[in-house]
Amino acid sequence: MRENDPQVWSPPVTLVTPRDDVTRVLFEPALERAIEYLRAVGYFSSSWIAANASGLAKLAANGGRAKWITSPHLSNDDWEALQSGASGYEQVFTPPALNEIEALKVLLHDDTRNALAWMVHEGILEFRIAVPRSGLSDFQDFHTKFGIFCDSDGPSIAFIGSLNESAHSLRNHEVISIFFRDRVGEAERIDGLLSLFDRAWADEDEYYTVLALPDAVKDSLESLRTGSRPFPRPKLPIRRILRAYQEDAVVAWIENGRRGIFEMATGTGKTKTALACLEEVLALRNAPTIVLIACPFQHLVDQWGDEVVDLGLPVVHAHEASAKWRPELYEYVRSVDAGLDKGLVVVTTYATLTSTHLQAALEPHASQTLFIADECHYLGSRQTLSGMNEDYPYRVGLSATPERYFDPGGTSAISVYFNGKCFEYGMEQAISEGFLVPYVYEPEFVELNGSESEEYIRLSLQLARMAAGSRNGDLSEGAKQIAMRRARVLNNAESKIRWLESHLETRAASEWRHTLVYSGDRLFRQVTSLIGASRGIRVHEFTARQSRRERKTLLERFGSGDLQILAAMKCLDEGVDVPPTRTAFFLASSGNPREFVQRRGRILRPSPGKSEARIIDSIALPSTSLSHEGRDDAGWRAARSALRSQLRRATEFARLAVNRVSAEDALFDIRLRYDLPIDEADEEQRAIDQLATELGDET
């Protein structure tokens, strides 16, 4: 297996997951050099296809083929994809040419099961199912685990070990031994494994029958499979192509009475899943239906409007002054009443949702309404609770983080209204299954200067006195203002400019492509000036000052590389997608988990050629020169408070990072210095942290 240059690639002798990245070290380089991949494995999942999209795309472009022998223990969705490819395949998309590697990678990663069915149908991938031979009931599952890569000279590399063919297995502790043709004594080992594979593929194994897929389908191997649903799966609308977990979400919603919250990580397709629910309701009712979609921001109203325009229903954008949308809304409602329109979509903001005009127009039709609440955690505020109409029969709540931060009452109200969470798909699962990219997390500490430190200490003492005198942990308006000022001291520390400058000095201008920089409000101009004017890097601000059209242009330029850096404050938090992002610098961040989790999710969205992301996080503390070791010292307590407010974010980011151990090590010493166990909390801090519920991002 030779690269285009004269060098010969040689894999290591042993790999251990998750310490070693098997995809990067073995599968990707081996597949891109191979013309055939042979795999005998106990368990197969299409998530492995998504995780290895890059290598498989290059294998296909080489004119290569892949063959699997596996047990019948497949998920319903994978089984259906393989059956479709082997027999009744119907084309649901226009496939790219095999030499269009980037397009193939995107298809394999983003639409894995449809791509799997197509490639099986085309003979690029071939599967056979192994089961114990008739009369050999003492033998159990086919549990072999080895693989062989072949080039034009024959079998070149083989591996054997405990690794199954799934994205999940890549995160298990597995040991894989690798044999390379050009190493002394290893060609014979490879030939031996090839002989085993060929005999099994030809159905010559004495213990296991190996069936081609059409025969496996015909012989009804469904009864041998595990994990089948104990109930008939509802037939979902076929117009919208969903990932397997999105289909599972819709099914769970139907079984939950067509109500429920989808707690799905940012970047995993909540909108698409909700639209499938919408189509299901339209098909179910076959009668006039009102679709009411509420979201927190105006730019999301526009985005939802774009998503529903192809439904064939009139769409009303109800936000801002009612004079702009009220006449159109009443006209379409009358049209629905007269039977001239089969339904109506109203997209609105939470601010308008509770308005008298909107409620009056829609109330007579409440019993025929589907209510979709995007970022449904906003519904729990005092201002929007009245928007949860009990007469709406169909309800969808969407949020990566539906729990309201330090607001159990609002959280409970949302949960009761939507009949609880009906489906969860977290970031860890999305990363492991290849729908979000893995990331490296680098927490770095910076110090406030003398005057900033003194200001932070002064505000901390003042805030502590007010918090101690508060009732039920609720802070006064004056205390909230002090807390905001204190948070801005951390987010706008002058040392963060020097910190960013040090990174600029160590990286060439060409290395800043596809980078996001989040900054505090007071530092924002300094940051953009430092990056652009003084460094010659192509940067542009991305703020509320840009129109929707301008933002679209900026994101297109960012994706193409024409703009290397986008500098933002808050505008990229909810509803704006930036998949090309490879690196993000946090000079400012919120203490609210909802906001920093969403911010991370946007950075991890997959994009062609993107294998992982990098998050570099500045954590600001008062100067150590003002802090003595001891709980009685005001400086020590202020530094401890500053650290605690930021460790929630740092700990969560470190937990799912590929470099978890080193990231947590970076936090350990500072935790020890300020006596901060991971789960440490106190009532004073709870009262202060509660501000994040109302204030959001302190920038």
mmCIF file with all atom_site columns, C-alpha atoms in Angstrom, residues 422-560:
data_model
loop_
_atom_site.group_PDB
_atom_site.id
_atom_site.type_symbol
_atom_site.label_atom_id
_atom_site.label_alt_id
_atom_site.label_comp_id
_atom_site.label_asym_id
_atom_site.label_entity_id
_atom_site.label_seq_id
_atom_site.pdbx_PDB_ins_code
_atom_site.Cartn_x
_atom_site.Cartn_y
_atom_site.Cartn_z
_atom_site.occupancy
_atom_site.B_iso_or_equiv
_atom_site.pdbx_formal_charge
_atom_site.auth_seq_id
_atom_site.auth_comp_id
_atom_site.auth_asym_id
_atom_site.auth_atom_id
_atom_site.pdbx_PDB_model_num
ATOM 1   C CA . CYS A 1 422 ? -40.104 11.634 24.872 1.00 0.00 ? 422 CYS A CA 1
ATOM 2   C CA . PHE A 1 423 ? -36.630 11.343 23.338 1.00 0.00 ? 423 PHE A CA 1
ATOM 3   C CA . GLU A 1 424 ? -33.033 12.167 24.285 1.00 0.00 ? 424 GLU A CA 1
ATOM 4   C CA . TYR A 1 425 ? -30.012 12.237 22.020 1.00 0.00 ? 425 TYR A CA 1
ATOM 5   C CA . GLY A 1 426 ? -27.063 13.764 23.811 1.00 0.00 ? 426 GLY A CA 1
ATOM 6   C CA . MET A 1 427 ? -23.813 15.228 22.625 1.00 0.00 ? 427 MET A CA 1
ATOM 7   C CA . GLU A 1 428 ? -21.745 12.253 23.792 1.00 0.00 ? 428 GLU A CA 1
ATOM 8   C CA . GLN A 1 429 ? -23.857 9.872  21.723 1.00 0.00 ? 429 GLN A CA 1
ATOM 9   C CA . ALA A 1 430 ? -23.869 12.223 18.726 1.00 0.00 ? 430 ALA A CA 1
ATOM 10  C CA . ILE A 1 431 ? -20.064 12.411 18.808 1.00 0.00 ? 431 ILE A CA 1
ATOM 11  C CA . SER A 1 432 ? -19.620 8.653  19.250 1.00 0.00 ? 432 SER A CA 1
ATOM 12  C CA . GLU A 1 433 ? -21.955 7.905  16.323 1.00 0.00 ? 433 GLU A CA 1
ATOM 13  C CA . GLY A 1 434 ? -20.287 10.435 14.053 1.00 0.00 ? 434 GLY A CA 1
ATOM 14  C CA . PHE A 1 435 ? -23.035 13.068 13.797 1.00 0.00 ? 435 PHE A CA 1
ATOM 15  C CA . LEU A 1 436 ? -20.921 15.658 15.610 1.00 0.00 ? 436 LEU A CA 1
ATOM 16  C CA . VAL A 1 437 ? -17.148 15.808 15.343 1.00 0.00 ? 437 VAL A CA 1
ATOM 17  C CA . PRO A 1 438 ? -14.880 15.077 18.340 1.00 0.00 ? 438 PRO A CA 1
ATOM 18  C CA . TYR A 1 439 ? -13.034 17.999 19.855 1.00 0.00 ? 439 TYR A CA 1
ATOM 19  C CA . VAL A 1 440 ? -9.915  18.972 21.788 1.00 0.00 ? 440 VAL A CA 1
ATOM 20  C CA . TYR A 1 441 ? -10.412 21.259 24.791 1.00 0.00 ? 441 TYR A CA 1
ATOM 21  C CA . GLU A 1 442 ? -7.633  23.541 26.046 1.00 0.00 ? 442 GLU A CA 1
ATOM 22  C CA . PRO A 1 443 ? -8.444  25.560 29.197 1.00 0.00 ? 443 PRO A CA 1
ATOM 23  C CA . GLU A 1 444 ? -5.916  28.338 29.803 1.00 0.00 ? 444 GLU A CA 1
ATOM 24  C CA . PHE A 1 445 ? -5.767  30.685 32.814 1.00 0.00 ? 445 PHE A CA 1
ATOM 25  C CA . VAL A 1 446 ? -5.255  34.446 32.606 1.00 0.00 ? 446 VAL A CA 1
ATOM 26  C CA . GLU A 1 447 ? -5.010  36.988 35.434 1.00 0.00 ? 447 GLU A CA 1
ATOM 27  C CA . LEU A 1 448 ? -6.881  40.236 35.915 1.00 0.00 ? 448 LEU A CA 1
ATOM 28  C CA . ASN A 1 449 ? -4.623  43.254 36.277 1.00 0.00 ? 449 ASN A CA 1
ATOM 29  C CA . GLY A 1 450 ? -4.348  45.091 39.590 1.00 0.00 ? 450 GLY A CA 1
ATOM 30  C CA . SER A 1 451 ? -7.259  47.521 39.128 1.00 0.00 ? 451 SER A CA 1
ATOM 31  C CA . GLU A 1 452 ? -9.510  44.810 37.633 1.00 0.00 ? 452 GLU A CA 1
ATOM 32  C CA . SER A 1 453 ? -8.698  42.492 40.536 1.00 0.00 ? 453 SER A CA 1
ATOM 33  C CA . GLU A 1 454 ? -9.500  45.160 43.101 1.00 0.00 ? 454 GLU A CA 1
ATOM 34  C CA . GLU A 1 455 ? -12.761 45.959 41.316 1.00 0.00 ? 455 GLU A CA 1
ATOM 35  C CA . TYR A 1 456 ? -13.734 42.284 41.209 1.00 0.00 ? 456 TYR A CA 1
ATOM 36  C CA . ILE A 1 457 ? -12.961 41.850 44.915 1.00 0.00 ? 457 ILE A CA 1
ATOM 37  C CA . ARG A 1 458 ? -14.929 44.996 45.826 1.00 0.00 ? 458 ARG A CA 1
ATOM 38  C CA . LEU A 1 459 ? -17.972 43.894 43.819 1.00 0.00 ? 459 LEU A CA 1
ATOM 39  C CA . SER A 1 460 ? -17.734 40.359 45.242 1.00 0.00 ? 460 SER A CA 1
ATOM 40  C CA . LEU A 1 461 ? -17.827 41.644 48.827 1.00 0.00 ? 461 LEU A CA 1
ATOM 41  C CA . GLN A 1 462 ? -20.773 43.880 48.018 1.00 0.00 ? 462 GLN A CA 1
ATOM 42  C CA . LEU A 1 463 ? -22.639 41.090 46.235 1.00 0.00 ? 463 LEU A CA 1
ATOM 43  C CA . ALA A 1 464 ? -21.995 38.604 49.042 1.00 0.00 ? 464 ALA A CA 1
ATOM 44  C CA . ARG A 1 465 ? -23.531 40.994 51.580 1.00 0.00 ? 465 ARG A CA 1
ATOM 45  C CA . MET A 1 466 ? -26.626 41.450 49.415 1.00 0.00 ? 466 MET A CA 1
ATOM 46  C CA . ALA A 1 467 ? -26.954 37.715 48.730 1.00 0.00 ? 467 ALA A CA 1
ATOM 47  C CA . ALA A 1 468 ? -26.730 36.937 52.450 1.00 0.00 ? 468 ALA A CA 1
ATOM 48  C CA . GLY A 1 469 ? -29.692 39.242 53.084 1.00 0.00 ? 469 GLY A CA 1
ATOM 49  C CA . SER A 1 470 ? -31.846 37.973 50.220 1.00 0.00 ? 470 SER A CA 1
ATOM 50  C CA . ARG A 1 471 ? -35.002 35.931 50.672 1.00 0.00 ? 471 ARG A CA 1
ATOM 51  C CA . ASN A 1 472 ? -35.215 32.459 49.152 1.00 0.00 ? 472 ASN A CA 1
ATOM 52  C CA . GLY A 1 473 ? -32.058 33.127 47.170 1.00 0.00 ? 473 GLY A CA 1
ATOM 53  C CA . ASP A 1 474 ? -33.698 35.846 45.061 1.00 0.00 ? 474 ASP A CA 1
ATOM 54  C CA . LEU A 1 475 ? -31.425 38.817 44.444 1.00 0.00 ? 475 LEU A CA 1
ATOM 55  C CA . SER A 1 476 ? -32.617 42.406 44.396 1.00 0.00 ? 476 SER A CA 1
ATOM 56  C CA . GLU A 1 477 ? -32.387 44.471 41.224 1.00 0.00 ? 477 GLU A CA 1
ATOM 57  C CA . GLY A 1 478 ? -29.409 46.312 42.702 1.00 0.00 ? 478 GLY A CA 1
ATOM 58  C CA . ALA A 1 479 ? -27.627 43.023 43.375 1.00 0.00 ? 479 ALA A CA 1
ATOM 59  C CA . LYS A 1 480 ? -28.291 41.868 39.823 1.00 0.00 ? 480 LYS A CA 1
ATOM 60  C CA . GLN A 1 481 ? -26.686 45.007 38.454 1.00 0.00 ? 481 GLN A CA 1
ATOM 61  C CA . ILE A 1 482 ? -23.614 44.381 40.610 1.00 0.00 ? 482 ILE A CA 1
ATOM 62  C CA . ALA A 1 483 ? -23.433 40.772 39.440 1.00 0.00 ? 483 ALA A CA 1
ATOM 63  C CA . MET A 1 484 ? -23.564 41.912 35.819 1.00 0.00 ? 484 MET A CA 1
ATOM 64  C CA . ARG A 1 485 ? -20.760 44.392 36.410 1.00 0.00 ? 485 ARG A CA 1
ATOM 65  C CA . ARG A 1 486 ? -18.677 41.719 38.126 1.00 0.00 ? 486 ARG A CA 1
ATOM 66  C CA . ALA A 1 487 ? -19.173 39.228 35.277 1.00 0.00 ? 487 ALA A CA 1
ATOM 67  C CA . ARG A 1 488 ? -18.089 41.851 32.760 1.00 0.00 ? 488 ARG A CA 1
ATOM 68  C CA . VAL A 1 489 ? -14.846 42.340 34.669 1.00 0.00 ? 489 VAL A CA 1
ATOM 69  C CA . LEU A 1 490 ? -13.959 38.693 33.925 1.00 0.00 ? 490 LEU A CA 1
ATOM 70  C CA . ASN A 1 491 ? -15.202 38.731 30.339 1.00 0.00 ? 491 ASN A CA 1
ATOM 71  C CA . ASN A 1 492 ? -13.367 41.954 29.469 1.00 0.00 ? 492 ASN A CA 1
ATOM 72  C CA . ALA A 1 493 ? -10.041 41.404 31.214 1.00 0.00 ? 493 ALA A CA 1
ATOM 73  C CA . GLU A 1 494 ? -7.258  43.261 29.403 1.00 0.00 ? 494 GLU A CA 1
ATOM 74  C CA . SER A 1 495 ? -4.983  40.241 29.785 1.00 0.00 ? 495 SER A CA 1
ATOM 75  C CA . LYS A 1 496 ? -7.198  38.379 27.315 1.00 0.00 ? 496 LYS A CA 1
ATOM 76  C CA . ILE A 1 497 ? -5.963  40.680 24.564 1.00 0.00 ? 497 ILE A CA 1
ATOM 77  C CA . ARG A 1 498 ? -2.366  39.725 25.371 1.00 0.00 ? 498 ARG A CA 1
ATOM 78  C CA . TRP A 1 499 ? -3.446  36.090 25.619 1.00 0.00 ? 499 TRP A CA 1
ATOM 79  C CA . LEU A 1 500 ? -4.967  36.208 22.122 1.00 0.00 ? 500 LEU A CA 1
ATOM 80  C CA . GLU A 1 501 ? -1.944  38.084 20.836 1.00 0.00 ? 501 GLU A CA 1
ATOM 81  C CA . SER A 1 502 ? 0.362   35.308 22.066 1.00 0.00 ? 502 SER A CA 1
ATOM 82  C CA . HIS A 1 503 ? -1.651  32.813 20.021 1.00 0.00 ? 503 HIS A CA 1
ATOM 83  C CA . LEU A 1 504 ? -1.489  35.092 16.992 1.00 0.00 ? 504 LEU A CA 1
ATOM 84  C CA . GLU A 1 505 ? 2.294   35.237 17.298 1.00 0.00 ? 505 GLU A CA 1
ATOM 85  C CA . THR A 1 506 ? 2.726   31.461 17.353 1.00 0.00 ? 506 THR A CA 1
ATOM 86  C CA . ARG A 1 507 ? 0.541   30.648 14.340 1.00 0.00 ? 507 ARG A CA 1
ATOM 87  C CA . ALA A 1 508 ? 0.929   31.759 10.740 1.00 0.00 ? 508 ALA A CA 1
ATOM 88  C CA . ALA A 1 509 ? -1.849  33.858 9.240  1.00 0.00 ? 509 ALA A CA 1
ATOM 89  C CA . SER A 1 510 ? -2.764  30.978 6.907  1.00 0.00 ? 510 SER A CA 1
ATOM 90  C CA . GLU A 1 511 ? -3.509  28.736 9.927  1.00 0.00 ? 511 GLU A CA 1
ATOM 91  C CA . TRP A 1 512 ? -6.442  30.865 11.110 1.00 0.00 ? 512 TRP A CA 1
ATOM 92  C CA . ARG A 1 513 ? -8.897  29.655 8.497  1.00 0.00 ? 513 ARG A CA 1
ATOM 93  C CA . HIS A 1 514 ? -12.324 28.650 9.870  1.00 0.00 ? 514 HIS A CA 1
ATOM 94  C CA . THR A 1 515 ? -11.823 30.188 13.334 1.00 0.00 ? 515 THR A CA 1
ATOM 95  C CA . LEU A 1 516 ? -14.437 31.741 15.629 1.00 0.00 ? 516 LEU A CA 1
ATOM 96  C CA . VAL A 1 517 ? -13.509 34.242 18.332 1.00 0.00 ? 517 VAL A CA 1
ATOM 97  C CA . TYR A 1 518 ? -16.054 35.003 21.074 1.00 0.00 ? 518 TYR A CA 1
ATOM 98  C CA . SER A 1 519 ? -15.326 38.271 22.860 1.00 0.00 ? 519 SER A CA 1
ATOM 99  C CA . GLY A 1 520 ? -16.696 40.493 25.625 1.00 0.00 ? 520 GLY A CA 1
ATOM 100 C CA . ASP A 1 521 ? -18.402 43.731 24.599 1.00 0.00 ? 521 ASP A CA 1
ATOM 101 C CA . ARG A 1 522 ? -15.671 46.084 25.835 1.00 0.00 ? 522 ARG A CA 1
ATOM 102 C CA . LEU A 1 523 ? -12.867 44.119 24.163 1.00 0.00 ? 523 LEU A CA 1
ATOM 103 C CA . PHE A 1 524 ? -14.661 43.517 20.887 1.00 0.00 ? 524 PHE A CA 1
ATOM 104 C CA . ARG A 1 525 ? -13.153 46.382 18.886 1.00 0.00 ? 525 ARG A CA 1
ATOM 105 C CA . GLN A 1 526 ? -9.676  45.687 20.234 1.00 0.00 ? 526 GLN A CA 1
ATOM 106 C CA . VAL A 1 527 ? -9.999  42.036 19.258 1.00 0.00 ? 527 VAL A CA 1
ATOM 107 C CA . THR A 1 528 ? -11.077 42.680 15.662 1.00 0.00 ? 528 THR A CA 1
ATOM 108 C CA . SER A 1 529 ? -8.418  45.395 15.255 1.00 0.00 ? 529 SER A CA 1
ATOM 109 C CA . LEU A 1 530 ? -5.690  43.170 16.673 1.00 0.00 ? 530 LEU A CA 1
ATOM 110 C CA . ILE A 1 531 ? -6.592  40.283 14.384 1.00 0.00 ? 531 ILE A CA 1
ATOM 111 C CA . GLY A 1 532 ? -7.163  42.259 11.207 1.00 0.00 ? 532 GLY A CA 1
ATOM 112 C CA . ALA A 1 533 ? -5.282  45.515 10.974 1.00 0.00 ? 533 ALA A CA 1
ATOM 113 C CA . SER A 1 534 ? -2.163  44.467 12.814 1.00 0.00 ? 534 SER A CA 1
ATOM 114 C CA . ARG A 1 535 ? -1.982  40.834 11.636 1.00 0.00 ? 535 ARG A CA 1
ATOM 115 C CA . GLY A 1 536 ? -3.346  40.875 8.108  1.00 0.00 ? 536 GLY A CA 1
ATOM 116 C CA . ILE A 1 537 ? -5.871  38.145 8.843  1.00 0.00 ? 537 ILE A CA 1
ATOM 117 C CA . ARG A 1 538 ? -9.230  38.395 7.082  1.00 0.00 ? 538 ARG A CA 1
ATOM 118 C CA . VAL A 1 539 ? -11.737 38.936 9.896  1.00 0.00 ? 539 VAL A CA 1
ATOM 119 C CA . HIS A 1 540 ? -15.268 40.300 10.127 1.00 0.00 ? 540 HIS A CA 1
ATOM 120 C CA . GLU A 1 541 ? -17.597 40.915 13.035 1.00 0.00 ? 541 GLU A CA 1
ATOM 121 C CA . PHE A 1 542 ? -20.757 38.803 13.275 1.00 0.00 ? 542 PHE A CA 1
ATOM 122 C CA . THR A 1 543 ? -23.189 40.714 15.486 1.00 0.00 ? 543 THR A CA 1
ATOM 123 C CA . ALA A 1 544 ? -26.770 41.929 15.673 1.00 0.00 ? 544 ALA A CA 1
ATOM 124 C CA . ARG A 1 545 ? -25.732 44.881 13.527 1.00 0.00 ? 545 ARG A CA 1
ATOM 125 C CA . GLN A 1 546 ? -25.729 42.712 10.400 1.00 0.00 ? 546 GLN A CA 1
ATOM 126 C CA . SER A 1 547 ? -28.949 42.021 8.536  1.00 0.00 ? 547 SER A CA 1
ATOM 127 C CA . ARG A 1 548 ? -30.003 38.473 7.774  1.00 0.00 ? 548 ARG A CA 1
ATOM 128 C CA . ARG A 1 549 ? -28.787 38.850 4.197  1.00 0.00 ? 549 ARG A CA 1
ATOM 129 C CA . GLU A 1 550 ? -25.422 40.186 5.374  1.00 0.00 ? 550 GLU A CA 1
ATOM 130 C CA . ARG A 1 551 ? -25.060 37.311 7.823  1.00 0.00 ? 551 ARG A CA 1
ATOM 131 C CA . LYS A 1 552 ? -25.731 34.792 5.065  1.00 0.00 ? 552 LYS A CA 1
ATOM 132 C CA . THR A 1 553 ? -23.015 36.369 2.926  1.00 0.00 ? 553 THR A CA 1
ATOM 133 C CA . LEU A 1 554 ? -20.575 36.394 5.843  1.00 0.00 ? 554 LEU A CA 1
ATOM 134 C CA . LEU A 1 555 ? -21.210 32.710 6.579  1.00 0.00 ? 555 LEU A CA 1
ATOM 135 C CA . GLU A 1 556 ? -20.709 31.815 2.905  1.00 0.00 ? 556 GLU A CA 1
ATOM 136 C CA . ARG A 1 557 ? -17.414 33.721 2.835  1.00 0.00 ? 557 ARG A CA 1
ATOM 137 C CA . PHE A 1 558 ? -16.379 32.048 6.099  1.00 0.00 ? 558 PHE A CA 1
ATOM 138 C CA . GLY A 1 559 ? -17.188 28.614 4.693  1.00 0.00 ? 559 GLY A CA 1
ATOM 139 C CA . SER A 1 560 ? -15.178 29.219 1.525  1.00 0.00 ? 560 SER A CA 1
#
